[in-house]
PDB file of C-alpha atoms and ligand atoms in Angstrom:
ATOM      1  CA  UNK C   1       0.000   0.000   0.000  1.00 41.00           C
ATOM      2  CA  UNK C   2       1.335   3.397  -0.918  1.00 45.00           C
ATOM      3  CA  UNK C   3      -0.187   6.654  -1.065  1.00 46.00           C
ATOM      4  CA  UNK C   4      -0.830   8.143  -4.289  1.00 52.00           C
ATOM      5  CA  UNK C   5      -1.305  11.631  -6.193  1.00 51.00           C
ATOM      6  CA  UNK C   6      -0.645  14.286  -3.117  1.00 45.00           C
ATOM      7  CA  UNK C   7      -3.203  16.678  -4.425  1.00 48.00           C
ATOM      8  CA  UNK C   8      -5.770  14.098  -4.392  1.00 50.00           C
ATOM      9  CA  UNK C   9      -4.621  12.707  -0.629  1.00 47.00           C
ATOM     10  CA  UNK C  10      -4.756  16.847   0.046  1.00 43.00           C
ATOM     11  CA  UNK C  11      -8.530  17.652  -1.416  1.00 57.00           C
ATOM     12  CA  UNK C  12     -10.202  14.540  -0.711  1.00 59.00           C
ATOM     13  CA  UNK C  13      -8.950  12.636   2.324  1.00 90.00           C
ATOM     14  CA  UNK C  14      -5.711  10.551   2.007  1.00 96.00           C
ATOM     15  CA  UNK C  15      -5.947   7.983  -0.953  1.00 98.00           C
ATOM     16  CA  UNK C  16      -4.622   4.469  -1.379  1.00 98.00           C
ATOM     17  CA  UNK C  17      -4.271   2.036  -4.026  1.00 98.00           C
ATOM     18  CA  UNK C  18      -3.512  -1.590  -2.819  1.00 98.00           C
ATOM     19  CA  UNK C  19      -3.595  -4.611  -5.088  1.00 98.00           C
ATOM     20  CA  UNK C  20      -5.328  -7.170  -3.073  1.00 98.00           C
ATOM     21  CA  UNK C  21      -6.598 -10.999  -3.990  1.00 98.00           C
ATOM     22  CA  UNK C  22      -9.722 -13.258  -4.522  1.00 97.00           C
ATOM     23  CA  UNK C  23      -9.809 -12.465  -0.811  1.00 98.00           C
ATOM     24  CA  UNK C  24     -11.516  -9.135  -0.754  1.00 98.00           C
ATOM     25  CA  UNK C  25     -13.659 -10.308  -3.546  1.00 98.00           C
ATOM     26  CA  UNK C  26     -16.530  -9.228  -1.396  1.00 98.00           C
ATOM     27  CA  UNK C  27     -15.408  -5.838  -1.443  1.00 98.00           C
ATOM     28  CA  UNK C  28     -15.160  -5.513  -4.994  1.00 98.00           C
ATOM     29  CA  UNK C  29     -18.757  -7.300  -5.029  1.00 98.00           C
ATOM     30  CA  UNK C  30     -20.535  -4.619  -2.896  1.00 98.00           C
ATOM     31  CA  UNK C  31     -18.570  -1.826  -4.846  1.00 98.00           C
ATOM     32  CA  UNK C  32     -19.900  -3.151  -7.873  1.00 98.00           C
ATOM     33  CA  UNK C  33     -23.367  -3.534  -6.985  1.00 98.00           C
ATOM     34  CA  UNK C  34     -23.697   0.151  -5.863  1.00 98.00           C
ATOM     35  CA  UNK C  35     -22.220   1.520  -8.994  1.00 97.00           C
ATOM     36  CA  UNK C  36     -23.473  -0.711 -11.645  1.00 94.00           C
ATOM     37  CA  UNK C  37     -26.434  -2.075 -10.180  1.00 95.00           C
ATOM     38  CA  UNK C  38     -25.371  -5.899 -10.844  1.00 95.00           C
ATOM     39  CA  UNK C  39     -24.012  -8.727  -8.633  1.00 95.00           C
ATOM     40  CA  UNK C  40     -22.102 -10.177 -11.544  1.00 97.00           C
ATOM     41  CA  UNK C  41     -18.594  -8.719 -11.413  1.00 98.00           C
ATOM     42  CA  UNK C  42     -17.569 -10.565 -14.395  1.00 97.00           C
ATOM     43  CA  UNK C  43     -18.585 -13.699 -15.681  1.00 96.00           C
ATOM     44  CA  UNK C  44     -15.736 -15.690 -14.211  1.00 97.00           C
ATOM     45  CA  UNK C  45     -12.115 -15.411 -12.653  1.00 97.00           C
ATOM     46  CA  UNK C  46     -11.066 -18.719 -13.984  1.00 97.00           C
ATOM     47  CA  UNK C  47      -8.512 -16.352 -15.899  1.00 98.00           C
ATOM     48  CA  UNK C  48      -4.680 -16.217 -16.094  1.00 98.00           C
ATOM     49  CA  UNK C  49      -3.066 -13.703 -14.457  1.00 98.00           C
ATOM     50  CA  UNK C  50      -6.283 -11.805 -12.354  1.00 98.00           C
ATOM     51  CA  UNK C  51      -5.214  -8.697 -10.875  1.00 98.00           C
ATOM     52  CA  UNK C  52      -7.573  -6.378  -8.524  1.00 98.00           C
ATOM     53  CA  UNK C  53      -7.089  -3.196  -7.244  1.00 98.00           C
ATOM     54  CA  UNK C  54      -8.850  -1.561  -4.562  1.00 98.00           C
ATOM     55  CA  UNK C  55      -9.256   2.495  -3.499  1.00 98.00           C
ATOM     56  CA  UNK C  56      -9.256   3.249  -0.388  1.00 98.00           C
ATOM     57  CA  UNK C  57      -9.987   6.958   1.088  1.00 97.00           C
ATOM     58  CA  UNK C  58      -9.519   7.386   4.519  1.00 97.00           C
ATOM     59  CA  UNK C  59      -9.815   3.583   4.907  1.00 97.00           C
ATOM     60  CA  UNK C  60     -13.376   3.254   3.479  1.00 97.00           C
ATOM     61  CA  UNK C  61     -13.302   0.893  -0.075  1.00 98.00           C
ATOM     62  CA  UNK C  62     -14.114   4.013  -2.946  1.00 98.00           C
ATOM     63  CA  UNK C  63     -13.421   2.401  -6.161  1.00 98.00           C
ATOM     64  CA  UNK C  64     -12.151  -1.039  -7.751  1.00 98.00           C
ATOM     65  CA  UNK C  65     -10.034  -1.722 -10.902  1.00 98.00           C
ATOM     66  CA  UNK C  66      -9.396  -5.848 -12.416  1.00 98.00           C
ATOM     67  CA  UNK C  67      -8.659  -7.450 -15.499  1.00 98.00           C
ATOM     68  CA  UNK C  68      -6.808 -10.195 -16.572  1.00 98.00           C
ATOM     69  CA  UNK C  69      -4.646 -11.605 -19.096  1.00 98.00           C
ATOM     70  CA  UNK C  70      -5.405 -12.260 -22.841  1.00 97.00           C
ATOM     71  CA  UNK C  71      -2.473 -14.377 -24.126  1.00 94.00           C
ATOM     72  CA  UNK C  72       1.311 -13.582 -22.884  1.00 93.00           C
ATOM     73  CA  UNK C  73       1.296 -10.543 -24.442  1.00 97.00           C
ATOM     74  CA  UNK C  74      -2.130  -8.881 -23.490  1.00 98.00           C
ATOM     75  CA  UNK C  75      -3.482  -7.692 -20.840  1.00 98.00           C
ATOM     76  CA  UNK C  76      -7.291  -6.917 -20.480  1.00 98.00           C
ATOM     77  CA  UNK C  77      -8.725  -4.525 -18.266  1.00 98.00           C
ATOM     78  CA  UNK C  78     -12.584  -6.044 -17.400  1.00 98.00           C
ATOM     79  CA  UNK C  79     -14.021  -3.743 -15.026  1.00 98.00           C
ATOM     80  CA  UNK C  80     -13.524  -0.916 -12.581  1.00 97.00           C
ATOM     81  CA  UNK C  81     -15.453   2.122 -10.883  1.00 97.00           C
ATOM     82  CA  UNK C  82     -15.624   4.359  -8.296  1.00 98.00           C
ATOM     83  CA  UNK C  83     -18.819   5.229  -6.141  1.00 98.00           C
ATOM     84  CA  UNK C  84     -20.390   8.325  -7.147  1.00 97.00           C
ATOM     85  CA  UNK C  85     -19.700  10.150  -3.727  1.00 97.00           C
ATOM     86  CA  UNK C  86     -15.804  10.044  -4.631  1.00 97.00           C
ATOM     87  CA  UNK C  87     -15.549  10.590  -8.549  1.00 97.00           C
ATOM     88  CA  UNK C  88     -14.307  13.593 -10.567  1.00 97.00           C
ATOM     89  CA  UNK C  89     -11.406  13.582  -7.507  1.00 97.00           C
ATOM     90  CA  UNK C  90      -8.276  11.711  -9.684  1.00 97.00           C
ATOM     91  CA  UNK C  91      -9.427   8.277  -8.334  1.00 98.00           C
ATOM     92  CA  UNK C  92      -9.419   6.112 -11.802  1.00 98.00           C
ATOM     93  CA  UNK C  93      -6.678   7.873 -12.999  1.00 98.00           C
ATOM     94  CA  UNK C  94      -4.946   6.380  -9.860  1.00 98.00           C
ATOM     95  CA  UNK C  95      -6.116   3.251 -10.546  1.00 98.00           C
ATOM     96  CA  UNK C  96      -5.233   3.113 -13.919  1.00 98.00           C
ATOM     97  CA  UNK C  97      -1.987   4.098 -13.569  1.00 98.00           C
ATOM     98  CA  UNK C  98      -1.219   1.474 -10.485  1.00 98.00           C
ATOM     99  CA  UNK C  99      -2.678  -1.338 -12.234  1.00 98.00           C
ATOM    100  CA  UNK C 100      -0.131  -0.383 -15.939  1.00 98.00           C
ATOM    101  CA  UNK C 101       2.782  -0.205 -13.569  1.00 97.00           C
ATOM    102  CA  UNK C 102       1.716  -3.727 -12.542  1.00 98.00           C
ATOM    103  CA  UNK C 103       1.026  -4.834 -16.315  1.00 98.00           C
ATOM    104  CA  UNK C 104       4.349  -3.494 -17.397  1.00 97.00           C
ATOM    105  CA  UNK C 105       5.809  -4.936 -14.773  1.00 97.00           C
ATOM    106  CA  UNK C 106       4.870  -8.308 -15.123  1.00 97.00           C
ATOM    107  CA  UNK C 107       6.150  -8.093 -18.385  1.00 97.00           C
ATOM    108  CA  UNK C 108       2.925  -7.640 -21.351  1.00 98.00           C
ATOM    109  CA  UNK C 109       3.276  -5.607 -24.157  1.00 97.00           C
ATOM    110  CA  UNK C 110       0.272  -4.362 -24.851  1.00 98.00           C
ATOM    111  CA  UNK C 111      -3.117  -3.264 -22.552  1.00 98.00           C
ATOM    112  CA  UNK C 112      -6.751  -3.371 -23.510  1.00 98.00           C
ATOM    113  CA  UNK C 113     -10.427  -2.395 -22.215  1.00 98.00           C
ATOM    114  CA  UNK C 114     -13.724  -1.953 -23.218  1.00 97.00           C
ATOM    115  CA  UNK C 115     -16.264   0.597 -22.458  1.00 97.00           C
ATOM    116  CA  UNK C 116     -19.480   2.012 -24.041  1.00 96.00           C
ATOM    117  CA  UNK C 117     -18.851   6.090 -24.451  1.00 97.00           C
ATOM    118  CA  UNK C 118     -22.604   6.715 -24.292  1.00 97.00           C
ATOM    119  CA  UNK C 119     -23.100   4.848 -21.301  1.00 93.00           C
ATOM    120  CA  UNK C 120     -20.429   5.669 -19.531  1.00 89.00           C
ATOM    121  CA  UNK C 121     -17.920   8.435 -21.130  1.00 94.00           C
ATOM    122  CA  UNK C 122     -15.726   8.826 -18.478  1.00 96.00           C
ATOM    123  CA  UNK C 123     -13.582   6.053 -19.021  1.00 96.00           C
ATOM    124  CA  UNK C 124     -13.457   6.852 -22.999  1.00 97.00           C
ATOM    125  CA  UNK C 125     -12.027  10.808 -22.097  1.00 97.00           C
ATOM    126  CA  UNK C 126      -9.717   9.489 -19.400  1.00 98.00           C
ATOM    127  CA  UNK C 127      -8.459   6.422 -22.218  1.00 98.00           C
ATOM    128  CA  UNK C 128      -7.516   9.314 -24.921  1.00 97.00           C
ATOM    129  CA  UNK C 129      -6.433  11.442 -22.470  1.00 97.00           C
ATOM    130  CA  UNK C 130      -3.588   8.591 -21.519  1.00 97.00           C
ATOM    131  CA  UNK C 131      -2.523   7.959 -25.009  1.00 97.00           C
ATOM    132  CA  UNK C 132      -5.038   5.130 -25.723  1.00 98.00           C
ATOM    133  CA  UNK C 133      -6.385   4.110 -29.188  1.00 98.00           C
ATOM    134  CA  UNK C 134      -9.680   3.078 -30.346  1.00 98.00           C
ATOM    135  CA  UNK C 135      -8.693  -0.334 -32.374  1.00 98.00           C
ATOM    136  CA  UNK C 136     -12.514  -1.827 -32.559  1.00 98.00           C
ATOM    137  CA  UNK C 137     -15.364  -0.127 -32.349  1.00 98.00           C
ATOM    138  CA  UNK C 138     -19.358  -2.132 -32.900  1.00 98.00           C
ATOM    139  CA  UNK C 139     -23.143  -1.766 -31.767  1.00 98.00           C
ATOM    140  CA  UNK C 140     -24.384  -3.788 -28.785  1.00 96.00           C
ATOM    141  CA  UNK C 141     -27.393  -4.243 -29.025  1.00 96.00           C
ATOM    142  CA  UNK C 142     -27.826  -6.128 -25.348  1.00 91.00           C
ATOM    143  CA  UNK C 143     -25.899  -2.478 -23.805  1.00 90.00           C
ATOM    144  CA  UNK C 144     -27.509  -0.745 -26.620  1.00 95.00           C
ATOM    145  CA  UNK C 145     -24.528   1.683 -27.082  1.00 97.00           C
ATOM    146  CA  UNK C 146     -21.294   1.133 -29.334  1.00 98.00           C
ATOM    147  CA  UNK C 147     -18.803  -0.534 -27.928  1.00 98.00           C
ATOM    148  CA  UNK C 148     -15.095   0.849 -28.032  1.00 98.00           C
ATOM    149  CA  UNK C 149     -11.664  -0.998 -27.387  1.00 98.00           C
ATOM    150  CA  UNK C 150      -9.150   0.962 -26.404  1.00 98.00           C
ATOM    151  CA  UNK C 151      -5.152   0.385 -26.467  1.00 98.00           C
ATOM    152  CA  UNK C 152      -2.129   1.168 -25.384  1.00 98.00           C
ATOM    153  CA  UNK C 153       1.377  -0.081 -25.784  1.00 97.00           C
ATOM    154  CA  UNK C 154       3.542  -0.753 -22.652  1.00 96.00           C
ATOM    155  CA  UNK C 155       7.090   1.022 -22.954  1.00 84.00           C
ATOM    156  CA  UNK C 156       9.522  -1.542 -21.499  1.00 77.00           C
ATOM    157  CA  UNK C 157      10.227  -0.123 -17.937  1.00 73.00           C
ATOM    158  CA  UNK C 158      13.648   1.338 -17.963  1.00 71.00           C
ATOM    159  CA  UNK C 159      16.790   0.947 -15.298  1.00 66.00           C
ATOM    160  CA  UNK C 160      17.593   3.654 -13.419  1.00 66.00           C
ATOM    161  CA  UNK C 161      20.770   5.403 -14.595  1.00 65.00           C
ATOM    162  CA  UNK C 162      23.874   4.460 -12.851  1.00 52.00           C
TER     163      UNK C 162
HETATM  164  C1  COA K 201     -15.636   6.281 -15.135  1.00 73.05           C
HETATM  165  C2  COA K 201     -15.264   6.376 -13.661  1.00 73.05           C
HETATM  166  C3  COA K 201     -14.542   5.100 -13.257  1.00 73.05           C
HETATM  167  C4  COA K 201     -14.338   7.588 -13.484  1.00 73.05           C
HETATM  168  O1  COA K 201     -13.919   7.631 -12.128  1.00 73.05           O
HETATM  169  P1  COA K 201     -13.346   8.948 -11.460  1.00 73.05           P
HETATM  170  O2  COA K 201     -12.568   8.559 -10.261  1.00 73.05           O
HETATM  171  O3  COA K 201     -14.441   9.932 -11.277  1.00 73.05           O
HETATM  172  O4  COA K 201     -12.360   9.482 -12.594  1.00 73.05           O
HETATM  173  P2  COA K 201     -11.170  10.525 -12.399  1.00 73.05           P
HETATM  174  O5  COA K 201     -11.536  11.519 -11.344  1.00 73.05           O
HETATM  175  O6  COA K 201      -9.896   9.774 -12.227  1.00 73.05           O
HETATM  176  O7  COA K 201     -11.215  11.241 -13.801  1.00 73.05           O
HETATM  177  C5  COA K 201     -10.068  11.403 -14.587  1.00 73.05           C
HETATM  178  C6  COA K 201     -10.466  12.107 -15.876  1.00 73.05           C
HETATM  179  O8  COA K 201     -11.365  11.275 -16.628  1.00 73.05           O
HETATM  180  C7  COA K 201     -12.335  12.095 -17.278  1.00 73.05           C
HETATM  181  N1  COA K 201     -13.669  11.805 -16.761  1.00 73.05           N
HETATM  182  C8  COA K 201     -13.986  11.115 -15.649  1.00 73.05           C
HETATM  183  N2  COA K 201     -15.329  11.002 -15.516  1.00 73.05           N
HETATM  184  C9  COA K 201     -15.861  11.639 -16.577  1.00 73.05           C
HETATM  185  C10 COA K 201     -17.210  11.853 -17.034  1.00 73.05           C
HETATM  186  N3  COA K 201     -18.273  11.396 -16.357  1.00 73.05           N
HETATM  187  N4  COA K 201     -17.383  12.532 -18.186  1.00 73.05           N
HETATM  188  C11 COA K 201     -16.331  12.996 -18.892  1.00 73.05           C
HETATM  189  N5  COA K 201     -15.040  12.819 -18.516  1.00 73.05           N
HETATM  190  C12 COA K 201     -14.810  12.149 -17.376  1.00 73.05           C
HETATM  191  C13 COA K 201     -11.932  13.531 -16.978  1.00 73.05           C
HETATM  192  O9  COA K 201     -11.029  13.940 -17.986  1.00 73.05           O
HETATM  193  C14 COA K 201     -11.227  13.390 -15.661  1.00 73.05           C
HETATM  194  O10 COA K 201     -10.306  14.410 -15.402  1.00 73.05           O
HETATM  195  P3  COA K 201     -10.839  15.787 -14.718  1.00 73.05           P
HETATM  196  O11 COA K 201     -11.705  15.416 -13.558  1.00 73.05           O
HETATM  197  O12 COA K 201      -9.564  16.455 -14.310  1.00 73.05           O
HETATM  198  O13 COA K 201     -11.583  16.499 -15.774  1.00 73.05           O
HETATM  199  C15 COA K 201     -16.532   6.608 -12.787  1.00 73.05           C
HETATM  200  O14 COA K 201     -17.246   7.710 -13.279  1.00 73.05           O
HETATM  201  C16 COA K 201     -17.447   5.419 -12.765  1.00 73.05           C
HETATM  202  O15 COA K 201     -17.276   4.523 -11.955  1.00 73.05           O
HETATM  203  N6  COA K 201     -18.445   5.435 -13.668  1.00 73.05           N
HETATM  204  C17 COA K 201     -19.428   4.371 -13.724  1.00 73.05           C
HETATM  205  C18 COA K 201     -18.839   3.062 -14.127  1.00 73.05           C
HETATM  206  C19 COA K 201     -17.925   3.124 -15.328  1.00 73.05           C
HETATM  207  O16 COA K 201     -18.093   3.912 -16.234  1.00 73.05           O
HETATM  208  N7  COA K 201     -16.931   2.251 -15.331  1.00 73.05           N
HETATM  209  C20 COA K 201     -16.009   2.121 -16.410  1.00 73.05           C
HETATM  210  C21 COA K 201     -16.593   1.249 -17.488  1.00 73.05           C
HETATM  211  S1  COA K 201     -15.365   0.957 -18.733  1.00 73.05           S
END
């Protein structure tokens, strides 16, 4: 656990990103109910290489980031939010960049996610904001909005000099 962004810790309580495991599944469940209304999370974690990240502000579960990997070389971002009480305060963005420090570190090239812009457009600003690119784009008709993947390449992490 480490804090994060100061001027997030400084307007909005102190902020924490931890990556946890299957054990605090039940905190990612509740978070997910309240912001999407659904008790599925996703429709299974019989995946290769699950990660989950949870927010904490102040102590009190705010948001929750997971994916999981496509291949060796992919990694796929399934789901995430943040309650409404604490958005618009830096708290995906934290998220985000937590879980590609992870990704990159664990070695994939390349990192994916899907979200419907209609629906839900902050994930869609905050994806071209952070150098994503839409590579697919199609109608759903069962979330009856399009659906965009975004990507982004993983720069191999660097040594420090000296
Ligand atoms: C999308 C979501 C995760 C964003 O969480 P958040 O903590 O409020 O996001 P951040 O504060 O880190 O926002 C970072 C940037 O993303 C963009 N952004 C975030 N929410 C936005 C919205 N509703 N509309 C437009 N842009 C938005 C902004 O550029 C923002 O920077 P700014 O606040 O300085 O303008 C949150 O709104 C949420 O949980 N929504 C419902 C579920 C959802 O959409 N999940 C993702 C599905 S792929």
């Amino acid at each position: 656990m480490r804090p994060t962004d100061p001027d997030v810790s400084a307007e909005a309580g102190l902020l924490e990103i931890r990556q946890v495991g299957m054990d605090r599944i039940e905190t990612v469940r509740d978070l997910n109910v309240t912001i999407f209304d659904e008790e599925r999370i996703i429709n299974t974690f019989d995946r290769d290489g699950v990660m989950i990240f949870l927010a904490f502000v102040d102590g009190t579960p705010a948001g929750f980031k997971l994916g999981y990997a496509l291949g060796n070389e992919k990694f796929y971002s399934a789901k995430g939010g943040v309650l409404p009480d604490y958005r618009r305060r830096g708290i995906a963005r934290a998220l985000l960049y937590e879980m590609l420090d992870a990704v990159r570190a664990a070695g994939y090239e390349r990192f994916v996610y899907d979200t419907f812009p209609n629906k839900h457009p902050g994930m869609t600003v905050l994806g071209l904001e952070e150098g994503f690119e839409v590579v697919k784009a199609g109608y759903s008709p069962q979330y009856q909005d399009y659906r965009l993947r975004f990507e982004r390449k993983l720069e191999p992490e660097t040594e420090p000099d000296g």
